[in-house]
JSON list of N, CA and C in Angstrom, two decimals:
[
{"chain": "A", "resi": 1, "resn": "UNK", "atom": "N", "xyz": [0.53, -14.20, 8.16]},
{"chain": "A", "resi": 1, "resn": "UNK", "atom": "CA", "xyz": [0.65, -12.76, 8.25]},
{"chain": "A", "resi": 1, "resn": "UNK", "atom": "C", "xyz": [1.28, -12.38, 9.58]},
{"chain": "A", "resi": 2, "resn": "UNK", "atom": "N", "xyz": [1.75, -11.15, 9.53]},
{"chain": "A", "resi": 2, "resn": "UNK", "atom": "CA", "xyz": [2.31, -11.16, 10.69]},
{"chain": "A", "resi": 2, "resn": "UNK", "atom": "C", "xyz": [1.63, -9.27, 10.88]},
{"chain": "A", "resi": 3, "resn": "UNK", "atom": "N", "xyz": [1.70, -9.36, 12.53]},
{"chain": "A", "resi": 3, "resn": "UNK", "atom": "CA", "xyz": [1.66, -7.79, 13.04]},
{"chain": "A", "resi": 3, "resn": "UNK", "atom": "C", "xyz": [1.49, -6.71, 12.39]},
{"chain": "A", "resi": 4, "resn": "UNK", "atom": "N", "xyz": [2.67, -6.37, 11.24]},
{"chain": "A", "resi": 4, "resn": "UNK", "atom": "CA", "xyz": [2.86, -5.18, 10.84]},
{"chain": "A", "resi": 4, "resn": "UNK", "atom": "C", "xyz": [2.08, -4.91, 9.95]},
{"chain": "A", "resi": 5, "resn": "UNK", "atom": "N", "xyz": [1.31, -5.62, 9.37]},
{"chain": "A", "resi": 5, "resn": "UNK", "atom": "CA", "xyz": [0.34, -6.01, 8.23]},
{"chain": "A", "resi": 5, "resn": "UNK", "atom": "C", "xyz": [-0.99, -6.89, 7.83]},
{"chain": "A", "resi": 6, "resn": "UNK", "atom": "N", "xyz": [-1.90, -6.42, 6.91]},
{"chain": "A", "resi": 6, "resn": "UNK", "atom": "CA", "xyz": [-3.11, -7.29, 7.20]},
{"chain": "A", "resi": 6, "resn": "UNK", "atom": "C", "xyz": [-2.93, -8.01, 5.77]},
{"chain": "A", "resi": 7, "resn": "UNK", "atom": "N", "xyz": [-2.09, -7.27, 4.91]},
{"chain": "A", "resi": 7, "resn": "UNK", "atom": "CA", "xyz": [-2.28, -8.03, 2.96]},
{"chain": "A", "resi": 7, "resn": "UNK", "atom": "C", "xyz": [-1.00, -7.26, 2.69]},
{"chain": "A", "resi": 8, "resn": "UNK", "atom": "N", "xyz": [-0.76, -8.03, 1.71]},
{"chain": "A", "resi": 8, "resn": "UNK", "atom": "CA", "xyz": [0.53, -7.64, 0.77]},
{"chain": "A", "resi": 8, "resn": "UNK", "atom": "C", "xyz": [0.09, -6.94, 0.05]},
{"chain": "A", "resi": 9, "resn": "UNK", "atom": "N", "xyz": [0.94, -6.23, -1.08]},
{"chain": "A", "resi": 9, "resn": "UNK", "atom": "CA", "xyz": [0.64, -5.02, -1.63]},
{"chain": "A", "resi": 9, "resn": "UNK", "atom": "C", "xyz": [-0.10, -6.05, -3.06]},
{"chain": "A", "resi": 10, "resn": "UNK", "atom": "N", "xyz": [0.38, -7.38, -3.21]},
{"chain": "A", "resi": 10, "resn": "UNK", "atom": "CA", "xyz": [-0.25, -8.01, -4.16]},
{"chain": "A", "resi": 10, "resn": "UNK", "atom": "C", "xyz": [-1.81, -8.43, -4.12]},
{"chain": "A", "resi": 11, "resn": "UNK", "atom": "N", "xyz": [-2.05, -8.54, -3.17]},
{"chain": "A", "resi": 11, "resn": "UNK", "atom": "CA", "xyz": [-3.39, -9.03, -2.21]},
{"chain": "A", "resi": 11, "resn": "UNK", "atom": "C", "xyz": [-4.53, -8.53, -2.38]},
{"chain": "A", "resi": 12, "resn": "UNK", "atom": "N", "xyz": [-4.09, -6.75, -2.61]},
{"chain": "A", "resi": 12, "resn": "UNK", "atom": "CA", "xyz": [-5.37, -6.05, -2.63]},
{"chain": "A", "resi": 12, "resn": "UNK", "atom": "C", "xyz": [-5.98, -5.61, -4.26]},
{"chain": "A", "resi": 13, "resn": "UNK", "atom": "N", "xyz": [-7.69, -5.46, -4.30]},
{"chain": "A", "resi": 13, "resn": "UNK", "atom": "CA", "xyz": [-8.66, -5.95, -4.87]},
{"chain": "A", "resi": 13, "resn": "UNK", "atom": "C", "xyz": [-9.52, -4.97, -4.72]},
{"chain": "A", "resi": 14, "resn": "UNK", "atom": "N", "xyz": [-10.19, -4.88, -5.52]},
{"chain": "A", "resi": 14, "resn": "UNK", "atom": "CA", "xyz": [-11.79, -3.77, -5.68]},
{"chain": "A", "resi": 14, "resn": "UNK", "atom": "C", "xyz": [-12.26, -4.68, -4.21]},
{"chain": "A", "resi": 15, "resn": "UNK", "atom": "N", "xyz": [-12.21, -6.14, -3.82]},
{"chain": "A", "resi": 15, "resn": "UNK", "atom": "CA", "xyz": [-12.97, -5.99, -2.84]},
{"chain": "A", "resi": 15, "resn": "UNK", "atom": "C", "xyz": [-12.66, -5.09, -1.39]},
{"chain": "A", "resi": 16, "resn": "UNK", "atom": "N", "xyz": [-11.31, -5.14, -1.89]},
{"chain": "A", "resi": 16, "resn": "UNK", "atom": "CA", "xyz": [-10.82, -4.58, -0.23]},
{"chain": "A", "resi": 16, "resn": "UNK", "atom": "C", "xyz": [-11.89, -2.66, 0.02]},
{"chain": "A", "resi": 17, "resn": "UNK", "atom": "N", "xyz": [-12.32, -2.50, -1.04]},
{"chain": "A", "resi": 17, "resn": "UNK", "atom": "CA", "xyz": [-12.74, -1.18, -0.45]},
{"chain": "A", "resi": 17, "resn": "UNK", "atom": "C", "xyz": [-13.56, -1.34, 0.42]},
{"chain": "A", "resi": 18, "resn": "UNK", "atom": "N", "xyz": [-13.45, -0.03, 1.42]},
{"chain": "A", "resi": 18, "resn": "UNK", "atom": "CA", "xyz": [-14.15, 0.28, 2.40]},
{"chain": "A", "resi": 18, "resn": "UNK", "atom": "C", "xyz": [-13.42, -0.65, 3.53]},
{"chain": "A", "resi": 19, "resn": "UNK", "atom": "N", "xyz": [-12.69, -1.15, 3.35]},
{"chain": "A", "resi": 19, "resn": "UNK", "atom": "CA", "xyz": [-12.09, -1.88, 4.16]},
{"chain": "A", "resi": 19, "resn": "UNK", "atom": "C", "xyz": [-10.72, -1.40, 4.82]},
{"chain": "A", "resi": 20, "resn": "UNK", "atom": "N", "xyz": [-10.10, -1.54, 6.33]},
{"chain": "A", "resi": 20, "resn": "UNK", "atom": "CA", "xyz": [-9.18, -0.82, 6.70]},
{"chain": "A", "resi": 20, "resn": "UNK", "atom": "C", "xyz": [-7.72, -2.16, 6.33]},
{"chain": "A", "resi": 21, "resn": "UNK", "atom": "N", "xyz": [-7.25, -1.66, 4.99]},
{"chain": "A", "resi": 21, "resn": "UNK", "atom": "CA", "xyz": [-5.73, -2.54, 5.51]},
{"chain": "A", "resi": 21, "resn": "UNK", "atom": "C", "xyz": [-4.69, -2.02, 6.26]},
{"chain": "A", "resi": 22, "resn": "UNK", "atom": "N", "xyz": [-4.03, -2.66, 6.83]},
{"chain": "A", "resi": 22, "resn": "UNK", "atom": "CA", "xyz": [-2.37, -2.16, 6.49]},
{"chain": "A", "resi": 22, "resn": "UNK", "atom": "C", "xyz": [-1.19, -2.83, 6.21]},
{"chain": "A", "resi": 23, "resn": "UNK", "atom": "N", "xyz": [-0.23, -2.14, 5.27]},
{"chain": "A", "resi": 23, "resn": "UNK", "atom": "CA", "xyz": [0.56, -2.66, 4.63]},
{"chain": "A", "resi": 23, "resn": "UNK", "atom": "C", "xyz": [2.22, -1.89, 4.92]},
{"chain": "A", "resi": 24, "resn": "UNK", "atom": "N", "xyz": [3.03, -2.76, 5.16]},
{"chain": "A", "resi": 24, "resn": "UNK", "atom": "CA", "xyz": [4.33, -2.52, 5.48]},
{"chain": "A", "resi": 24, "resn": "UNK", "atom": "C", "xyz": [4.82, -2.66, 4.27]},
{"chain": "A", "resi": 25, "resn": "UNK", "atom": "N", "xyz": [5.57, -1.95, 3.72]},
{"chain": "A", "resi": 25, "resn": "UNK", "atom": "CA", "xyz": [7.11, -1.71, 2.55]},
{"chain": "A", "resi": 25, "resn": "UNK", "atom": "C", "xyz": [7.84, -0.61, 2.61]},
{"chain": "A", "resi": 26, "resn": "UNK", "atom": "N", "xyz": [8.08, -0.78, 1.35]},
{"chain": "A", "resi": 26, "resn": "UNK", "atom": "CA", "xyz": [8.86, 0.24, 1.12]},
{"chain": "A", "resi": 26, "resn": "UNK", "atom": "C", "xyz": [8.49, 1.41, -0.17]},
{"chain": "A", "resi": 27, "resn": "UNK", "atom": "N", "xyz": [8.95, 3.22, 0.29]},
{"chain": "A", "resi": 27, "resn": "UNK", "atom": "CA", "xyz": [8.19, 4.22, -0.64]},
{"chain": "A", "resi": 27, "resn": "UNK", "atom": "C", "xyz": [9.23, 3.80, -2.06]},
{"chain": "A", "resi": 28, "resn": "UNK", "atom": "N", "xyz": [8.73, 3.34, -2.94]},
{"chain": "A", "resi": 28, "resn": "UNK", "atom": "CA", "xyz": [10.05, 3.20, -4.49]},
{"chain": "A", "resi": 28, "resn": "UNK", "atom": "C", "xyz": [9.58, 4.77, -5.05]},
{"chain": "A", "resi": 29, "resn": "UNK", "atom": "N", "xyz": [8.55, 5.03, -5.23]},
{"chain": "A", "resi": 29, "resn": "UNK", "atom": "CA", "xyz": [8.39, 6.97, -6.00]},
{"chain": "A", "resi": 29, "resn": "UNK", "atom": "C", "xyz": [7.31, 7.81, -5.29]},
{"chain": "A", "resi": 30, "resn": "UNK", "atom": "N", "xyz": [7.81, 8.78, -5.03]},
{"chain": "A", "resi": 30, "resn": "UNK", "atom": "CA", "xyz": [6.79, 9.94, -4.37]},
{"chain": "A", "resi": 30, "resn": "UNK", "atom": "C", "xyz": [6.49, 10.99, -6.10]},
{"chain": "A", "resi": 31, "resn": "UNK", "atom": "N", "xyz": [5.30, 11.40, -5.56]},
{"chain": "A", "resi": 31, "resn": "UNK", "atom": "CA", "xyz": [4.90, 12.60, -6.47]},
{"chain": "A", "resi": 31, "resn": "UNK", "atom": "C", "xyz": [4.33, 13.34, -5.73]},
{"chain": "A", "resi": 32, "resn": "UNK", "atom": "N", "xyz": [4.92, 14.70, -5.95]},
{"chain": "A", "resi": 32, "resn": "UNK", "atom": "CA", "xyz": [4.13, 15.68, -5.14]},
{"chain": "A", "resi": 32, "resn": "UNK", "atom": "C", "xyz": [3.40, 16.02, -6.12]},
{"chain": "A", "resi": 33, "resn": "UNK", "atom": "N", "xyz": [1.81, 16.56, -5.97]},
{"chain": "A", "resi": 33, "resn": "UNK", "atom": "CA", "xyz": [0.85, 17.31, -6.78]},
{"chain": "A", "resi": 33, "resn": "UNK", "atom": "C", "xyz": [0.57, 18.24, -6.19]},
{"chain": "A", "resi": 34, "resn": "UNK", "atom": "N", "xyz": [0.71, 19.25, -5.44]},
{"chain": "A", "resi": 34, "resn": "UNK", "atom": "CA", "xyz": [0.81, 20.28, -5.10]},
{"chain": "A", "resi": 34, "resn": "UNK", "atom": "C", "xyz": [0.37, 19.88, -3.62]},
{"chain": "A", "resi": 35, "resn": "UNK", "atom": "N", "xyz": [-0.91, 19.81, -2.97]},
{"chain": "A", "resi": 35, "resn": "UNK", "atom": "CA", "xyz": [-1.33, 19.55, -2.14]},
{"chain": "A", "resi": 35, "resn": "UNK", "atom": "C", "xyz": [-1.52, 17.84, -1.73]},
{"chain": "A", "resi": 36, "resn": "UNK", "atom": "N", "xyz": [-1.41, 17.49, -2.84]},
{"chain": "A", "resi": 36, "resn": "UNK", "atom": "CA", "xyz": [-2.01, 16.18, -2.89]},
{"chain": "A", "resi": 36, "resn": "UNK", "atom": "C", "xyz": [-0.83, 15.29, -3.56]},
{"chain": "A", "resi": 37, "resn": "UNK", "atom": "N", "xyz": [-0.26, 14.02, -2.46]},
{"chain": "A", "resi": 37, "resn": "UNK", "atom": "CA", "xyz": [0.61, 13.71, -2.28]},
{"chain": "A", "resi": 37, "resn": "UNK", "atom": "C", "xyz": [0.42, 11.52, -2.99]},
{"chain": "A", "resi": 38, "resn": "UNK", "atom": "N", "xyz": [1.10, 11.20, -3.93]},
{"chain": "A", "resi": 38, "resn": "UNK", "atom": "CA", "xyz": [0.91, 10.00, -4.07]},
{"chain": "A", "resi": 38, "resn": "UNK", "atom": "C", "xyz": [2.36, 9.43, -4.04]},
{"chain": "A", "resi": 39, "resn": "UNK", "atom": "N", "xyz": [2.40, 7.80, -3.61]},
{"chain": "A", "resi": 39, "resn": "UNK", "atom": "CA", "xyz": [3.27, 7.09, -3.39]},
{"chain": "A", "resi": 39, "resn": "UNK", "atom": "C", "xyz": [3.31, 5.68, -3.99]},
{"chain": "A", "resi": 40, "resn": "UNK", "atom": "N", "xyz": [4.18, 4.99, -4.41]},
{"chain": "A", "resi": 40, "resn": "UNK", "atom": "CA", "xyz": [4.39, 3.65, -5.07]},
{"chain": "A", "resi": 40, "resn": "UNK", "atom": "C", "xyz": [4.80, 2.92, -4.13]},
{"chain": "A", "resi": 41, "resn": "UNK", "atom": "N", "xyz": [3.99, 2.20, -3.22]},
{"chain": "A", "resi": 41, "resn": "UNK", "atom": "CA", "xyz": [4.80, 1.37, -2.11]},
{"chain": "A", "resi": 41, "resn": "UNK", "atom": "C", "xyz": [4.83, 0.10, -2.69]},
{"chain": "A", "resi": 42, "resn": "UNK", "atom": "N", "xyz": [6.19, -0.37, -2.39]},
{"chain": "A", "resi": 42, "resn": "UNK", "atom": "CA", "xyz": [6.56, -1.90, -2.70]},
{"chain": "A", "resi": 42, "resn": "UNK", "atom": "C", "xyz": [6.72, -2.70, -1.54]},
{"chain": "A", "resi": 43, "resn": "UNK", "atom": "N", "xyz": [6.46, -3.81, -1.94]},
{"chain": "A", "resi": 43, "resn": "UNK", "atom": "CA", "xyz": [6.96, -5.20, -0.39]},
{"chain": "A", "resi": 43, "resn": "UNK", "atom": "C", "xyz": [7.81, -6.09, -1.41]},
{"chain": "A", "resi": 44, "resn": "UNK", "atom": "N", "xyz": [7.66, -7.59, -0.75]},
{"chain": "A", "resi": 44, "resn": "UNK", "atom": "CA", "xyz": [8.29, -8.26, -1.24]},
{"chain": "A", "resi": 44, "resn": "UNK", "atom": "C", "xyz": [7.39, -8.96, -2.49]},
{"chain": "A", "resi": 45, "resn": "UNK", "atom": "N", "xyz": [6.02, -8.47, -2.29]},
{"chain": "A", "resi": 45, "resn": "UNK", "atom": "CA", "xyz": [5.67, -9.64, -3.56]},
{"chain": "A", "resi": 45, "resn": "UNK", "atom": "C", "xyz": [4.34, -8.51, -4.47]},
{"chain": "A", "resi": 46, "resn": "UNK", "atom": "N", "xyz": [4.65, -7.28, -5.04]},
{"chain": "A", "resi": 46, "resn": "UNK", "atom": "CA", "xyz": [4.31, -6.79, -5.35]},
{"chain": "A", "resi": 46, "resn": "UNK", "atom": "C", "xyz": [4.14, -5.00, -5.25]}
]
């Protein structure tokens, strides 16, 4: 692993809750819901 990241976007699991990751990629789709904002982030392996 390196710096920018703790797990790949493939990596994560019901266990990771409550748990702080972070994950470097890239946004592939935004949705705005009015206030409430979701995103499809991709890396290289998921």
């Amino acid at each position: 692993m390196n710096t920018y990241r703790t797990h790949y976007c493939s990596d994560l699991s019901i266990q990771n809750l409550d748990q702080e990751v972070v994950l470097s990629g890239w946004i592939d789709t935004m949705r705005d819901h009015g206030n409430l904002l979701f995103i499809d982030l991709r890396d290289n392996y998921g």
